[in-house]
mmCIF file of C-alpha atoms and ligand atoms in Angstrom:
data_model
loop_
_atom_site.group_PDB
_atom_site.id
_atom_site.type_symbol
_atom_site.label_atom_id
_atom_site.label_comp_id
_atom_site.label_asym_id
_atom_site.label_seq_id
_atom_site.Cartn_x
_atom_site.Cartn_y
_atom_site.Cartn_z
ATOM 1 C CA UNK D 28 -21.539 -63.012 -43.689
ATOM 2 C CA UNK D 29 -20.883 -65.882 -41.348
ATOM 3 C CA UNK D 30 -22.331 -65.986 -37.859
ATOM 4 C CA UNK D 31 -19.918 -65.616 -34.931
ATOM 5 C CA UNK D 32 -18.503 -68.943 -33.793
ATOM 6 C CA UNK D 33 -20.427 -70.270 -30.797
ATOM 7 C CA UNK D 34 -17.367 -70.383 -28.569
ATOM 8 C CA UNK D 35 -13.835 -68.982 -28.449
ATOM 9 C CA UNK D 36 -11.309 -71.553 -29.603
ATOM 10 C CA UNK D 37 -8.791 -72.432 -26.906
ATOM 11 C CA UNK D 38 -5.430 -71.066 -27.985
ATOM 12 C CA UNK D 39 -2.028 -71.364 -26.447
ATOM 13 C CA UNK D 40 -0.057 -68.163 -26.632
ATOM 14 C CA UNK D 41 3.117 -68.572 -28.627
ATOM 15 C CA UNK D 42 5.805 -66.371 -27.133
ATOM 16 C CA UNK D 43 7.948 -64.633 -29.700
ATOM 17 C CA UNK D 44 11.608 -65.676 -29.503
ATOM 18 C CA UNK D 45 14.409 -63.152 -29.755
ATOM 19 C CA UNK D 46 15.348 -63.431 -33.442
ATOM 20 C CA UNK D 47 18.143 -60.846 -33.588
ATOM 21 C CA UNK D 48 19.886 -58.295 -31.407
ATOM 22 C CA UNK D 49 21.389 -55.058 -32.674
ATOM 23 C CA UNK D 50 23.943 -53.245 -30.480
ATOM 24 C CA UNK D 51 23.634 -49.999 -32.482
ATOM 25 C CA UNK D 52 26.354 -48.009 -34.223
ATOM 26 C CA UNK D 53 27.844 -44.594 -33.372
ATOM 27 C CA UNK D 54 26.900 -42.355 -36.297
ATOM 28 C CA UNK D 55 27.402 -38.720 -37.309
ATOM 29 C CA UNK D 56 24.175 -37.363 -38.775
ATOM 30 C CA UNK D 57 22.716 -34.017 -39.806
ATOM 31 C CA UNK D 58 25.320 -31.222 -39.544
ATOM 32 C CA UNK D 59 27.436 -33.288 -37.152
ATOM 33 C CA UNK D 60 25.179 -34.699 -34.460
ATOM 34 C CA UNK D 61 26.773 -37.597 -32.622
ATOM 35 C CA UNK D 62 24.070 -40.207 -32.213
ATOM 36 C CA UNK D 63 23.567 -43.931 -31.953
ATOM 37 C CA UNK D 64 21.827 -45.656 -34.856
ATOM 38 C CA UNK D 65 19.936 -48.572 -33.358
ATOM 39 C CA UNK D 66 19.107 -49.915 -36.832
ATOM 40 C CA UNK D 67 18.981 -48.533 -40.355
ATOM 41 C CA UNK D 68 19.542 -49.144 -44.041
ATOM 42 C CA UNK D 69 21.653 -52.275 -43.617
ATOM 43 C CA UNK D 70 18.793 -54.032 -41.815
ATOM 44 C CA UNK D 71 16.357 -53.582 -44.732
ATOM 45 C CA UNK D 72 14.027 -55.401 -45.251
ATOM 46 C CA UNK D 73 14.221 -57.320 -41.943
ATOM 47 C CA UNK D 74 12.294 -54.829 -39.845
ATOM 48 C CA UNK D 75 9.669 -53.832 -42.441
ATOM 49 C CA UNK D 76 7.760 -51.434 -41.962
ATOM 50 C CA UNK D 77 10.420 -49.828 -39.733
ATOM 51 C CA UNK D 78 13.402 -48.349 -41.548
ATOM 52 C CA UNK D 79 15.570 -46.644 -38.962
ATOM 53 C CA UNK D 80 15.830 -45.762 -35.276
ATOM 54 C CA UNK D 81 18.249 -43.085 -34.072
ATOM 55 C CA UNK D 82 18.909 -42.265 -30.431
ATOM 56 C CA UNK D 83 20.404 -38.840 -29.796
ATOM 57 C CA UNK D 84 21.295 -38.722 -26.116
ATOM 58 C CA UNK D 85 24.120 -36.620 -24.700
ATOM 59 C CA UNK D 86 24.956 -34.268 -21.839
ATOM 60 C CA UNK D 87 27.430 -32.427 -24.050
ATOM 61 C CA UNK D 88 25.887 -29.733 -26.304
ATOM 62 C CA UNK D 89 28.894 -30.163 -28.647
ATOM 63 C CA UNK D 90 27.437 -33.566 -29.552
ATOM 64 C CA UNK D 91 24.057 -32.211 -30.647
ATOM 65 C CA UNK D 92 24.012 -28.435 -31.203
ATOM 66 C CA UNK D 93 24.828 -28.759 -34.933
ATOM 67 C CA UNK D 94 21.335 -30.175 -35.308
ATOM 68 C CA UNK D 95 19.609 -31.167 -38.528
ATOM 69 C CA UNK D 96 19.475 -28.060 -40.746
ATOM 70 C CA UNK D 97 17.274 -27.831 -43.860
ATOM 71 C CA UNK D 98 16.876 -31.206 -45.520
ATOM 72 C CA UNK D 99 14.235 -32.974 -47.609
ATOM 73 C CA UNK D 100 12.210 -36.101 -46.960
ATOM 74 C CA UNK D 101 9.990 -38.072 -49.301
ATOM 75 C CA UNK D 102 8.239 -41.432 -49.066
ATOM 76 C CA UNK D 103 8.476 -42.015 -45.304
ATOM 77 C CA UNK D 104 7.186 -40.954 -41.906
ATOM 78 C CA UNK D 105 9.577 -39.575 -39.279
ATOM 79 C CA UNK D 106 8.570 -39.983 -35.647
ATOM 80 C CA UNK D 107 10.399 -37.825 -33.108
ATOM 81 C CA UNK D 108 9.922 -38.664 -29.424
ATOM 82 C CA UNK D 109 11.699 -36.499 -26.871
ATOM 83 C CA UNK D 110 12.722 -37.621 -23.389
ATOM 84 C CA UNK D 111 14.746 -34.553 -22.369
ATOM 85 C CA UNK D 112 15.556 -31.208 -23.967
ATOM 86 C CA UNK D 113 13.727 -29.510 -26.823
ATOM 87 C CA UNK D 114 13.925 -29.670 -30.587
ATOM 88 C CA UNK D 115 12.595 -26.805 -32.691
ATOM 89 C CA UNK D 116 11.307 -27.715 -36.127
ATOM 90 C CA UNK D 117 10.449 -25.537 -39.064
ATOM 91 C CA UNK D 118 9.562 -26.148 -42.680
ATOM 92 C CA UNK D 119 9.771 -24.277 -45.966
ATOM 93 C CA UNK D 120 6.142 -23.181 -45.663
ATOM 94 C CA UNK D 121 6.874 -21.197 -42.547
ATOM 95 C CA UNK D 122 5.468 -23.589 -39.995
ATOM 96 C CA UNK D 123 7.383 -23.607 -36.719
ATOM 97 C CA UNK D 124 7.031 -25.515 -33.482
ATOM 98 C CA UNK D 125 8.921 -27.027 -30.590
ATOM 99 C CA UNK D 126 8.940 -30.663 -29.512
ATOM 100 C CA UNK D 127 9.037 -30.617 -25.702
ATOM 101 C CA UNK D 128 10.290 -33.334 -23.348
ATOM 102 C CA UNK D 129 7.752 -36.170 -23.384
ATOM 103 C CA UNK D 130 6.195 -34.918 -26.629
ATOM 104 C CA UNK D 131 5.989 -36.534 -30.025
ATOM 105 C CA UNK D 132 5.878 -35.441 -33.624
ATOM 106 C CA UNK D 133 4.612 -37.932 -36.182
ATOM 107 C CA UNK D 134 5.378 -36.481 -39.589
ATOM 108 C CA UNK D 135 4.318 -38.010 -42.876
ATOM 109 C CA UNK D 136 6.728 -36.622 -45.447
ATOM 110 C CA UNK D 137 4.621 -38.117 -48.237
ATOM 111 C CA UNK D 138 5.327 -36.409 -51.585
ATOM 112 C CA UNK D 139 7.965 -34.197 -49.991
ATOM 113 C CA UNK D 140 8.789 -31.682 -47.312
ATOM 114 C CA UNK D 141 11.909 -29.651 -46.604
ATOM 115 C CA UNK D 142 12.384 -29.015 -42.916
ATOM 116 C CA UNK D 143 14.903 -28.489 -40.170
ATOM 117 C CA UNK D 144 15.113 -30.002 -36.707
ATOM 118 C CA UNK D 145 17.350 -27.985 -34.380
ATOM 119 C CA UNK D 146 18.052 -28.608 -30.681
ATOM 120 C CA UNK D 147 17.298 -25.561 -28.552
ATOM 121 C CA UNK D 148 20.436 -24.177 -26.927
ATOM 122 C CA UNK D 149 20.763 -25.627 -23.496
ATOM 123 C CA UNK D 150 23.436 -26.497 -20.973
ATOM 124 C CA UNK D 151 21.789 -29.749 -20.148
ATOM 125 C CA UNK D 152 20.952 -33.047 -21.662
ATOM 126 C CA UNK D 153 19.283 -33.700 -24.977
ATOM 127 C CA UNK D 154 17.698 -37.109 -25.199
ATOM 128 C CA UNK D 155 15.309 -38.392 -27.811
ATOM 129 C CA UNK D 156 14.549 -40.806 -30.597
ATOM 130 C CA UNK D 157 13.701 -40.611 -34.245
ATOM 131 C CA UNK D 158 12.007 -43.598 -35.816
ATOM 132 C CA UNK D 159 11.452 -43.845 -39.572
ATOM 133 C CA UNK D 160 8.343 -45.713 -40.644
ATOM 134 C CA UNK D 161 7.951 -46.660 -44.280
ATOM 135 C CA UNK D 162 4.933 -45.695 -46.381
ATOM 136 C CA UNK D 163 3.207 -48.102 -48.767
ATOM 137 C CA UNK D 164 3.495 -47.171 -52.460
ATOM 138 C CA UNK D 165 -0.033 -45.749 -52.480
ATOM 139 C CA UNK D 166 0.919 -43.149 -49.814
ATOM 140 C CA UNK D 167 4.466 -42.284 -50.853
ATOM 141 C CA UNK D 168 3.294 -39.269 -52.856
ATOM 142 C CA UNK D 169 0.479 -38.282 -50.473
ATOM 143 C CA UNK D 170 0.017 -34.861 -48.850
ATOM 144 C CA UNK D 171 2.589 -34.232 -46.092
ATOM 145 C CA UNK D 172 1.090 -34.232 -42.591
ATOM 146 C CA UNK D 173 2.329 -33.255 -39.155
ATOM 147 C CA UNK D 174 0.732 -34.675 -35.998
ATOM 148 C CA UNK D 175 2.123 -32.803 -33.003
ATOM 149 C CA UNK D 176 1.332 -34.572 -29.733
ATOM 150 C CA UNK D 177 1.899 -32.804 -26.404
ATOM 151 C CA UNK D 178 3.113 -34.783 -23.351
ATOM 152 C CA UNK D 179 -0.333 -34.502 -21.745
ATOM 153 C CA UNK D 180 -2.030 -36.044 -24.778
ATOM 154 C CA UNK D 181 -0.027 -39.259 -24.415
ATOM 155 C CA UNK D 182 -1.936 -41.583 -22.060
ATOM 156 C CA UNK D 183 0.136 -42.959 -19.210
ATOM 157 C CA UNK D 184 -1.129 -46.113 -17.553
ATOM 158 C CA UNK D 185 0.005 -48.366 -14.753
ATOM 159 C CA UNK D 186 -0.437 -52.109 -15.153
ATOM 160 C CA UNK D 187 -1.083 -54.594 -12.317
ATOM 161 C CA UNK D 188 2.551 -55.782 -12.482
ATOM 162 C CA UNK D 189 3.674 -52.248 -11.606
ATOM 163 C CA UNK D 190 4.776 -51.559 -15.173
ATOM 164 C CA UNK D 191 4.182 -48.050 -16.471
ATOM 165 C CA UNK D 192 3.311 -47.422 -20.118
ATOM 166 C CA UNK D 193 3.050 -44.287 -22.250
ATOM 167 C CA UNK D 194 0.940 -45.176 -25.273
ATOM 168 C CA UNK D 195 2.221 -43.043 -28.122
ATOM 169 C CA UNK D 196 0.464 -44.806 -30.987
ATOM 170 C CA UNK D 197 -1.839 -47.753 -31.430
ATOM 171 C CA UNK D 198 -3.678 -49.619 -28.717
ATOM 172 C CA UNK D 199 -1.997 -51.008 -25.624
ATOM 173 C CA UNK D 200 -3.723 -52.656 -22.646
ATOM 174 C CA UNK D 201 -7.035 -51.333 -23.962
ATOM 175 C CA UNK D 202 -5.814 -47.728 -24.140
ATOM 176 C CA UNK D 203 -5.651 -45.888 -27.457
ATOM 177 C CA UNK D 204 -2.720 -43.599 -28.243
ATOM 178 C CA UNK D 205 -3.218 -40.145 -29.824
ATOM 179 C CA UNK D 206 -1.620 -40.782 -33.238
ATOM 180 C CA UNK D 207 -4.204 -41.608 -35.892
ATOM 181 C CA UNK D 208 -4.471 -42.749 -39.490
ATOM 182 C CA UNK D 209 -1.092 -44.399 -40.006
ATOM 183 C CA UNK D 210 -0.903 -46.878 -42.893
ATOM 184 C CA UNK D 211 1.029 -49.665 -41.139
ATOM 185 C CA UNK D 212 -1.247 -49.808 -38.062
ATOM 186 C CA UNK D 213 1.632 -49.142 -35.652
ATOM 187 C CA UNK D 214 1.823 -49.537 -31.898
ATOM 188 C CA UNK D 215 4.532 -47.438 -30.240
ATOM 189 C CA UNK D 216 4.840 -47.603 -26.457
ATOM 190 C CA UNK D 217 7.357 -46.318 -23.890
ATOM 191 C CA UNK D 218 7.420 -48.991 -21.168
ATOM 192 C CA UNK D 219 9.057 -49.118 -17.765
ATOM 193 C CA UNK D 220 9.128 -52.285 -15.647
ATOM 194 C CA UNK D 221 10.078 -52.329 -11.956
ATOM 195 C CA UNK D 222 13.027 -54.538 -10.907
ATOM 196 C CA UNK D 223 12.407 -58.259 -11.312
ATOM 197 C CA UNK D 224 8.894 -57.887 -12.743
ATOM 198 C CA UNK D 225 7.547 -59.747 -15.763
ATOM 199 C CA UNK D 226 5.221 -58.434 -18.443
ATOM 200 C CA UNK D 227 3.532 -60.352 -21.223
ATOM 201 C CA UNK D 228 2.456 -58.212 -24.162
ATOM 202 C CA UNK D 229 0.035 -59.556 -26.790
ATOM 203 C CA UNK D 230 1.155 -58.742 -30.338
ATOM 204 C CA UNK D 231 -0.513 -59.179 -33.718
ATOM 205 C CA UNK D 232 0.676 -62.371 -35.473
ATOM 206 C CA UNK D 233 2.549 -61.494 -38.663
ATOM 207 C CA UNK D 234 3.415 -57.966 -37.524
ATOM 208 C CA UNK D 235 7.015 -56.884 -36.988
ATOM 209 C CA UNK D 236 7.921 -56.260 -33.345
ATOM 210 C CA UNK D 237 11.070 -54.571 -32.037
ATOM 211 C CA UNK D 238 12.116 -53.355 -28.594
ATOM 212 C CA UNK D 239 14.826 -50.788 -27.898
ATOM 213 C CA UNK D 240 16.252 -50.695 -24.365
ATOM 214 C CA UNK D 241 16.411 -47.101 -23.051
ATOM 215 C CA UNK D 242 17.637 -47.882 -19.522
ATOM 216 C CA UNK D 243 18.438 -50.881 -17.342
ATOM 217 C CA UNK D 244 18.311 -54.378 -18.781
ATOM 218 C CA UNK D 245 15.997 -57.324 -19.136
ATOM 219 C CA UNK D 246 15.235 -60.646 -20.793
ATOM 220 C CA UNK D 247 13.115 -60.135 -23.894
ATOM 221 C CA UNK D 248 11.999 -63.675 -24.543
ATOM 222 C CA UNK D 249 11.384 -66.933 -22.701
ATOM 223 C CA UNK D 250 14.318 -68.480 -20.868
ATOM 224 C CA UNK D 251 17.167 -69.010 -21.492
ATOM 225 C CA UNK D 252 17.326 -65.832 -23.576
ATOM 226 C CA UNK D 253 20.309 -63.614 -22.789
ATOM 227 C CA UNK D 254 19.983 -60.271 -21.056
ATOM 228 C CA UNK D 255 19.699 -57.229 -23.299
ATOM 229 C CA UNK D 256 21.420 -54.132 -21.933
ATOM 230 C CA UNK D 257 20.724 -50.430 -22.414
ATOM 231 C CA UNK D 258 21.080 -49.315 -26.045
ATOM 232 C CA UNK D 259 20.359 -52.690 -27.576
ATOM 233 C CA UNK D 260 17.510 -53.360 -30.007
ATOM 234 C CA UNK D 261 15.716 -56.687 -30.087
ATOM 235 C CA UNK D 262 13.886 -58.027 -33.124
ATOM 236 C CA UNK D 263 11.337 -60.649 -32.183
ATOM 237 C CA UNK D 264 10.544 -63.749 -34.235
ATOM 238 C CA UNK D 265 7.052 -65.011 -35.076
ATOM 239 C CA UNK D 266 4.473 -65.554 -32.360
ATOM 240 C CA UNK D 267 1.575 -63.769 -30.733
ATOM 241 C CA UNK D 268 3.060 -62.329 -27.547
ATOM 242 C CA UNK D 269 6.253 -60.863 -26.178
ATOM 243 C CA UNK D 270 7.500 -61.585 -22.662
ATOM 244 C CA UNK D 271 9.834 -59.226 -20.866
ATOM 245 C CA UNK D 272 11.489 -59.832 -17.519
ATOM 246 C CA UNK D 273 13.134 -56.800 -15.928
ATOM 247 C CA UNK D 274 16.650 -57.028 -14.488
ATOM 248 C CA UNK D 275 17.607 -56.042 -10.902
ATOM 249 C CA UNK D 276 17.445 -52.315 -11.679
ATOM 250 C CA UNK D 277 14.294 -52.490 -13.797
ATOM 251 C CA UNK D 278 14.094 -51.851 -17.502
ATOM 252 C CA UNK D 279 12.732 -49.094 -19.708
ATOM 253 C CA UNK D 280 12.251 -49.710 -23.411
ATOM 254 C CA UNK D 281 10.423 -48.576 -26.520
ATOM 255 C CA UNK D 282 8.222 -51.205 -28.120
ATOM 256 C CA UNK D 283 7.308 -50.761 -31.793
ATOM 257 C CA UNK D 284 4.947 -53.018 -33.692
ATOM 258 C CA UNK D 285 3.684 -52.612 -37.241
ATOM 259 C CA UNK D 286 2.247 -54.366 -40.281
ATOM 260 C CA UNK D 287 4.956 -55.220 -42.844
ATOM 261 C CA UNK D 288 4.465 -53.503 -46.211
ATOM 262 C CA UNK D 289 6.245 -56.136 -48.327
ATOM 263 C CA UNK D 290 7.194 -53.788 -51.192
ATOM 264 C CA UNK D 291 10.626 -53.096 -52.711
ATOM 265 C CA UNK D 292 12.708 -50.445 -50.932
ATOM 266 C CA UNK D 293 14.870 -47.928 -52.832
ATOM 267 C CA UNK D 294 16.643 -45.712 -50.296
ATOM 268 C CA UNK D 295 18.796 -42.649 -50.830
ATOM 269 C CA UNK D 296 19.558 -40.590 -47.698
ATOM 270 C CA UNK D 297 16.317 -39.006 -46.435
ATOM 271 C CA UNK D 298 14.275 -40.305 -49.390
ATOM 272 C CA UNK D 299 12.848 -43.815 -49.461
ATOM 273 C CA UNK D 300 10.846 -44.956 -52.479
ATOM 274 C CA UNK D 301 10.071 -48.245 -54.237
ATOM 275 C CA UNK D 302 12.278 -47.996 -57.339
ATOM 276 C CA UNK D 303 15.599 -46.412 -58.399
ATOM 277 C CA UNK D 304 13.679 -44.412 -61.034
ATOM 278 C CA UNK D 305 11.610 -42.791 -58.261
ATOM 279 C CA UNK D 306 14.813 -41.888 -56.406
ATOM 280 C CA UNK D 307 16.213 -40.298 -59.575
ATOM 281 C CA UNK D 308 12.978 -38.342 -59.969
ATOM 282 C CA UNK D 309 13.304 -37.051 -56.393
ATOM 283 C CA UNK D 310 16.927 -35.980 -56.922
ATOM 284 C CA UNK D 311 15.963 -34.271 -60.207
ATOM 285 C CA UNK D 312 13.084 -32.490 -58.422
ATOM 286 C CA UNK D 313 15.506 -31.249 -55.743
ATOM 287 C CA UNK D 314 17.966 -29.924 -58.339
ATOM 288 C CA UNK D 315 15.478 -28.401 -60.753
ATOM 289 C CA UNK D 316 12.653 -27.407 -58.400
ATOM 290 C CA UNK D 317 9.298 -29.091 -58.076
ATOM 291 C CA UNK D 318 10.191 -31.229 -55.088
ATOM 292 C CA UNK D 319 7.299 -29.803 -53.072
ATOM 293 C CA UNK D 320 4.281 -31.267 -54.859
ATOM 294 C CA UNK D 321 1.833 -30.263 -52.153
ATOM 295 C CA UNK D 322 2.218 -26.645 -51.100
ATOM 296 C CA UNK D 323 0.021 -26.926 -48.027
ATOM 297 C CA UNK D 324 0.887 -29.720 -45.580
ATOM 298 C CA UNK D 325 -1.738 -30.760 -43.056
ATOM 299 C CA UNK D 326 -0.898 -29.644 -39.522
ATOM 300 C CA UNK D 327 -2.665 -31.311 -36.614
ATOM 301 C CA UNK D 328 -1.438 -29.762 -33.383
HETATM 302 CO CO1 CO Z 10 14.152 -34.703 -40.936
#
């Protein structure tokens, strides 16, 4: 043990530059859901530990009612965050629930689950996000776990600048989000800045940081960074803080931060492992039975 240093070293904050911008790609997923893939397989391993971000947002039920019928996952975590509308989920062990507007489901597929995610019939808008977070090798075959978080369990704070934050996971402005025990130490925050305001967000050096613009636009780095409009994803370069300046109509965005895993990625559809042999094993398990290694997932709702 070393004693604490007698004084805090004086440090200058290094603002993270905007390293890359992703406009997103229209994608058909599930049984024919029209969605926008903010980033995905072709970005691997740039955004490690994040694998994919899908935004399903439409006023037209024809775009989303097909839903995501029974499908497997192994080796990853899927994080569903709803803004509007409801998604019902069920799994092969008979568990059923509904993800309400403002609610979150953080699911560790681990060794394997088979589930479905179906929009509830509605005339109105369905709007939400699914983020895929990778698992380190030591947790890829772990017991599946669902953490169901209700809207009220997500702390909502207002910062001095007028910014509003919903802290889904991790710690933000001294407030701890409700999601616990995630391998890559993630922070996941839904942030809204009033028009023209500026917010500086400390981030962990060495962690991956991305922002996805939900509404409005803003500058996501020091000047003279270009403006990022709604639907764009920003990947930040190295540094220890992010600076965001809201445009004239304000900006709302998701901020995700996590510790890179740094392991090989072998990806086949909804299964993400470390090696091709592990993918083959998963496909064989699906064909011959034995995909569900743990019969009793952990539900925390
Ligand atoms: Co799924």
